[in-house]
CSV table of C-alpha atoms in Angstrom, one decimal:
chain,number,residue,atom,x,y,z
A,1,UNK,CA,-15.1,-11.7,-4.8
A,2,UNK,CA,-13.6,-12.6,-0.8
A,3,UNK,CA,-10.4,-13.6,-3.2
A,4,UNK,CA,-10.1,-9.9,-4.3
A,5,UNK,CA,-9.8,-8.4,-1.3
A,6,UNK,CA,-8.1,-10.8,0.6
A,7,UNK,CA,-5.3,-10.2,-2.7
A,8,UNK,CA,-5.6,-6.5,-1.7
A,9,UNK,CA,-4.8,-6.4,1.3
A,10,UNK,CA,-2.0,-8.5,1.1
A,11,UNK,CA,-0.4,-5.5,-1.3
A,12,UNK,CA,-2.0,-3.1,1.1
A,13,UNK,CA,0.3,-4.2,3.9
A,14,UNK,CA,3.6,-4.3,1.7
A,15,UNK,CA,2.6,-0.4,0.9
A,16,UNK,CA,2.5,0.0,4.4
A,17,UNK,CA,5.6,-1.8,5.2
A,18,UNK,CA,7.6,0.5,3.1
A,19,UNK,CA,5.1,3.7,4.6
A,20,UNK,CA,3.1,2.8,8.2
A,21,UNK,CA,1.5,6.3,7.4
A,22,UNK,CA,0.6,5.9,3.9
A,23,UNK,CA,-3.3,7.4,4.6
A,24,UNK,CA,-4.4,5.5,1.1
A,25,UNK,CA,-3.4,2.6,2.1
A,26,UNK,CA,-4.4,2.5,5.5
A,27,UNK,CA,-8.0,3.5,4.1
A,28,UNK,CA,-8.2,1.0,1.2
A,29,UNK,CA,-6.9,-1.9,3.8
A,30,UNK,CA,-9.9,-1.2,5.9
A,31,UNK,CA,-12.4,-0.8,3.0
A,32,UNK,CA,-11.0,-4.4,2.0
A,33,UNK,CA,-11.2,-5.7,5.6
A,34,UNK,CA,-14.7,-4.3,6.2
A,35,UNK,CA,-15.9,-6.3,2.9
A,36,UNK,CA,-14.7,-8.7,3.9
A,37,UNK,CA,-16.7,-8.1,7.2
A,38,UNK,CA,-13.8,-7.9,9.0
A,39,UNK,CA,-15.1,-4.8,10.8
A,40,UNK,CA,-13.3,-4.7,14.5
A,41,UNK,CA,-10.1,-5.3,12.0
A,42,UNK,CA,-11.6,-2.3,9.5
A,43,UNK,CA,-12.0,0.4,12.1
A,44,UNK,CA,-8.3,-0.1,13.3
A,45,UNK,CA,-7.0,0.9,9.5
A,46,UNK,CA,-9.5,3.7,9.9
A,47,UNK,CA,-8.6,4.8,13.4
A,48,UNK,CA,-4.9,4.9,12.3
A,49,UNK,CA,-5.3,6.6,9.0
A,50,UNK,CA,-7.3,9.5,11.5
A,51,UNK,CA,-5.0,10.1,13.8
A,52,UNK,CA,-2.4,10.5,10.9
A,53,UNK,CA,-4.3,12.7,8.2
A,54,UNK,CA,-7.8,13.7,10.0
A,55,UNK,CA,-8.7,15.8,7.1
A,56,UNK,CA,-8.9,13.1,4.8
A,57,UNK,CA,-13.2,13.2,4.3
A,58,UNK,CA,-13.1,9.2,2.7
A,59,UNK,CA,-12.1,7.8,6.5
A,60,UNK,CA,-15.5,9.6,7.9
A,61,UNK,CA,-17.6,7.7,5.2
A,62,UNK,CA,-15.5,4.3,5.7
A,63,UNK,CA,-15.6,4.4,9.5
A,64,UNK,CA,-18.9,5.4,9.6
A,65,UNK,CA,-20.0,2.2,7.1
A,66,UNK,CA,-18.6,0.1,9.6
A,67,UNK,CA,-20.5,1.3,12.5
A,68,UNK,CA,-23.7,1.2,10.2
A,69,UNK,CA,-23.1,-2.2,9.8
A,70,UNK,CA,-22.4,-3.1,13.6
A,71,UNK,CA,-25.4,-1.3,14.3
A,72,UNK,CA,-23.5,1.9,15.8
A,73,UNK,CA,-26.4,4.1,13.9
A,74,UNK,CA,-25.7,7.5,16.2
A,75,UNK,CA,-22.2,7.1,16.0
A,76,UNK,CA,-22.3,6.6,12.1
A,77,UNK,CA,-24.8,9.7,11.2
A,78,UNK,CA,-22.0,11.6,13.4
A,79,UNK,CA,-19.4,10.5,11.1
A,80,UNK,CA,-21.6,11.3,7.7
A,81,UNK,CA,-22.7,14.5,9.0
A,82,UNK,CA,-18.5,15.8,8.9
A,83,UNK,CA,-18.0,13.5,5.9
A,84,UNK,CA,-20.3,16.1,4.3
A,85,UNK,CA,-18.8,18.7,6.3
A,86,UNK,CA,-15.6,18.4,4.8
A,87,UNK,CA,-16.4,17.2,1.2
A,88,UNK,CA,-18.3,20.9,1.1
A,89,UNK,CA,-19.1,20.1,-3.0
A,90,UNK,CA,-16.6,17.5,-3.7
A,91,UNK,CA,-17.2,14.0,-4.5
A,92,UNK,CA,-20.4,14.2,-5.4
A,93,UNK,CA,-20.6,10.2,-6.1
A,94,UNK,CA,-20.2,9.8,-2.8
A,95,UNK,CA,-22.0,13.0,-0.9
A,96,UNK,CA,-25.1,11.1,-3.0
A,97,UNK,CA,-23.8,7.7,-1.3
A,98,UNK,CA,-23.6,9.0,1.8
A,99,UNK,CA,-26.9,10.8,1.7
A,100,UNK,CA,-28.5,7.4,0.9
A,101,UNK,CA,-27.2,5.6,3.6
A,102,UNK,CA,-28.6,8.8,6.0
A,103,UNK,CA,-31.6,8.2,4.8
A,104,UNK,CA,-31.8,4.7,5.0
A,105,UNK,CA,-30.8,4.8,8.6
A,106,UNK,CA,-33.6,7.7,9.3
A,107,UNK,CA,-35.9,5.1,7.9
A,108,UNK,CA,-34.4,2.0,9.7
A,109,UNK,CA,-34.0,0.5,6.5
A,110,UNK,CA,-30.3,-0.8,6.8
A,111,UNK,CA,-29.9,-4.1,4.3
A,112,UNK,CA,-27.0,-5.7,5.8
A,113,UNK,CA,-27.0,-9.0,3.2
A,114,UNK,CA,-26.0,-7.1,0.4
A,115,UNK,CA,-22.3,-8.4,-0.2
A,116,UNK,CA,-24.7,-11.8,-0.9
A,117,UNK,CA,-25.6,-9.9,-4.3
A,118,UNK,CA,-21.7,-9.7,-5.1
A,119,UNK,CA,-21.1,-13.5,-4.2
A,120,UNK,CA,-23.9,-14.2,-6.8
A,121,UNK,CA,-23.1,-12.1,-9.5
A,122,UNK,CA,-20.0,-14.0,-8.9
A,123,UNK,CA,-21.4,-17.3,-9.6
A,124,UNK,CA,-23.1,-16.1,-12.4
A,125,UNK,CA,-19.9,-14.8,-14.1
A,126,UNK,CA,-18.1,-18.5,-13.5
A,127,UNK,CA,-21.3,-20.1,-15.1
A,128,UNK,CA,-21.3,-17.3,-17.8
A,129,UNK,CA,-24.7,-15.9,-17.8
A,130,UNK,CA,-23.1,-12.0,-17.8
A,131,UNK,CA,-26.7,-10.5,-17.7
A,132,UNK,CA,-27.6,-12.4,-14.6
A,133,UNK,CA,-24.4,-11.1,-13.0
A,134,UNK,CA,-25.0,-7.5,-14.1
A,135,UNK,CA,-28.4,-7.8,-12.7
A,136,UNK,CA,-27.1,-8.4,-9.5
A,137,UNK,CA,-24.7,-6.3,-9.4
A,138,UNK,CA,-27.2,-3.7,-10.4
A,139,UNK,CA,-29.5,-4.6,-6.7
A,140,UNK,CA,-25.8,-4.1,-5.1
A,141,UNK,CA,-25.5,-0.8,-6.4
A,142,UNK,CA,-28.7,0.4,-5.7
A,143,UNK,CA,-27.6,0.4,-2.1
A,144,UNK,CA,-24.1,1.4,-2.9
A,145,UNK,CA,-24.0,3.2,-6.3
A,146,UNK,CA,-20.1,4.8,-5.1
A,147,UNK,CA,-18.8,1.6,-4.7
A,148,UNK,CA,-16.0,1.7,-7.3
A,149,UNK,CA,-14.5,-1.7,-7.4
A,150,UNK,CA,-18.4,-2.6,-8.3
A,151,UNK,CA,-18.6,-0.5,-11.1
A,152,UNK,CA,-15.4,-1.2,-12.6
A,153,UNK,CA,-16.3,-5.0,-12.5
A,154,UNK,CA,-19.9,-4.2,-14.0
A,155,UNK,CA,-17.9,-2.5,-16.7
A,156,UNK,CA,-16.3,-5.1,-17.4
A,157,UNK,CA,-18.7,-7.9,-18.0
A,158,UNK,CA,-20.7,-4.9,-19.7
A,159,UNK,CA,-17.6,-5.3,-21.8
A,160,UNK,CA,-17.3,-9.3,-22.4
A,161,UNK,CA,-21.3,-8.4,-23.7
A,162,UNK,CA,-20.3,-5.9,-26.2
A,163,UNK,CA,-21.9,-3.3,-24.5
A,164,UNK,CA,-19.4,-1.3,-25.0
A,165,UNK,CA,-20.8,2.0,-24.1
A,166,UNK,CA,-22.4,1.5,-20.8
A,167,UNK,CA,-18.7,-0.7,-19.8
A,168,UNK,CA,-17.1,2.8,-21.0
A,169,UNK,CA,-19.4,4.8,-18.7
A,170,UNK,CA,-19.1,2.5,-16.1
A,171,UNK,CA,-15.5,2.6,-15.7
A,172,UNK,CA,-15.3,6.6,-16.3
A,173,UNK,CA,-17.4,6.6,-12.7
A,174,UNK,CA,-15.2,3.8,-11.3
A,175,UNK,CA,-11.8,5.9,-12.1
A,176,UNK,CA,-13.5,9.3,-11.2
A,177,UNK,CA,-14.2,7.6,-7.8
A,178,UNK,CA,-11.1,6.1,-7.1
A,179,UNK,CA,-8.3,6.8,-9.9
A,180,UNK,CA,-5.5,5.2,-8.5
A,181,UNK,CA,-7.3,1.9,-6.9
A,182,UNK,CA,-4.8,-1.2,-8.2
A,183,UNK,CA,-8.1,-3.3,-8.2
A,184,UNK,CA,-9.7,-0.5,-10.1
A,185,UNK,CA,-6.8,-0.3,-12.6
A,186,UNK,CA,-6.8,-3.7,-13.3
A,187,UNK,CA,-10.3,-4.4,-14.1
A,188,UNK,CA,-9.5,-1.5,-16.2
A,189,UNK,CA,-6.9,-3.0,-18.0
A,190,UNK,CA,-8.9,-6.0,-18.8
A,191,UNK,CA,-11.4,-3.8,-20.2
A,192,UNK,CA,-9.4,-2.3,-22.7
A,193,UNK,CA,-8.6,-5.9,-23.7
A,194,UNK,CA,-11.8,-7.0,-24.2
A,195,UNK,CA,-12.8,-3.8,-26.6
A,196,UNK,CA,-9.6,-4.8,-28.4
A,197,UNK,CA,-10.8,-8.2,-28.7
């Protein structure tokens, strides 16, 4: 999955080369970069996107991710405490997100191999054993169950199964989360294919 975000940020930065203060972008470049565990190169997106829109409540989460992962733990809880500040009943996907990842770091329970569980499910997929894939994509979102891009792709394979209801669910969530992702779209896309086939 490296290829899809490598691919995203690449049409991240021609947004932003038409719009250095396009806030979306900035923030979907660094939630690329940081899966990419590009993290030093992540906080910069989310760093510029602040100090351009510091309203926008997605840049707490995102930045505060990041420092979860590099061990910044204080600095992080900071970061989800206005992140729930200023989603004040929105979002409710992700207040539930970031309340896991709160509670993980009260508990000193951080799992920071978890993008291993994509790379698998990605294996799986080019072998095609779908329910393998699912099942690890399912371990993935039980850490992160906001993770759009995640759910859209679980839809998916849901879909090459025939499972066509939980692949309908799945990417209802995904849109809900993030309704005008271009990764999110296309995966969508390609649902809509495979219920047609």
């Amino acid at each position: 999955m490296v290829g899809k975000h490598e691919e995203a940020i690449k049409q991240f930065n021609l947004a932003l080369k038409l719009d250095a203060e396009h806030v979306n972008s900035l923030h979907n470049k660094g939630v690329s970069l940081a899966a990419l565990q590009k993290y030093e190169e992540a906080l910069v997106a989310y760093d510029l996107a602040l100090q351009i829109d510091p309203s926008y409540e997605k840049l707490y989460m995102a930045k505060g991710y990041v420092l979860m992962q590099e061990g910044e733990h204080t600095q992080a809880k900071t970061l989800f405490d206005t992140f729930l500040q200023l989603s004040q009943e929105k979002n409710q996907e992700l207040v539930g997100q970031v309340e896991l990842w709160l509670k993980a770091l009260d508990s000193g329970e951080i799992q920071e191999d978890h993008y291993q569980y994509l790379e698998d499910a990605k294996v799986a997929m080019d072998k095609g054993d779908g329910q393998s894939a699912i099942q690890l994509l399912d371990k993935f979102l039980s850490l992160y169950p906001a993770d759009p891009g995640v759910l859209v792709q679980r839809a998916y394979i849901a879909a090459q199964m025939g499972q066509n209801e939980a692949a309908q669910q799945g990417a209802a969530n995904a849109q809900k989360l993030a309704p005008n992702d271009p990764w999110g779209l296309y995966f969508l896309a390609k649902i809509e294919l495979a219920f047609d086939n």
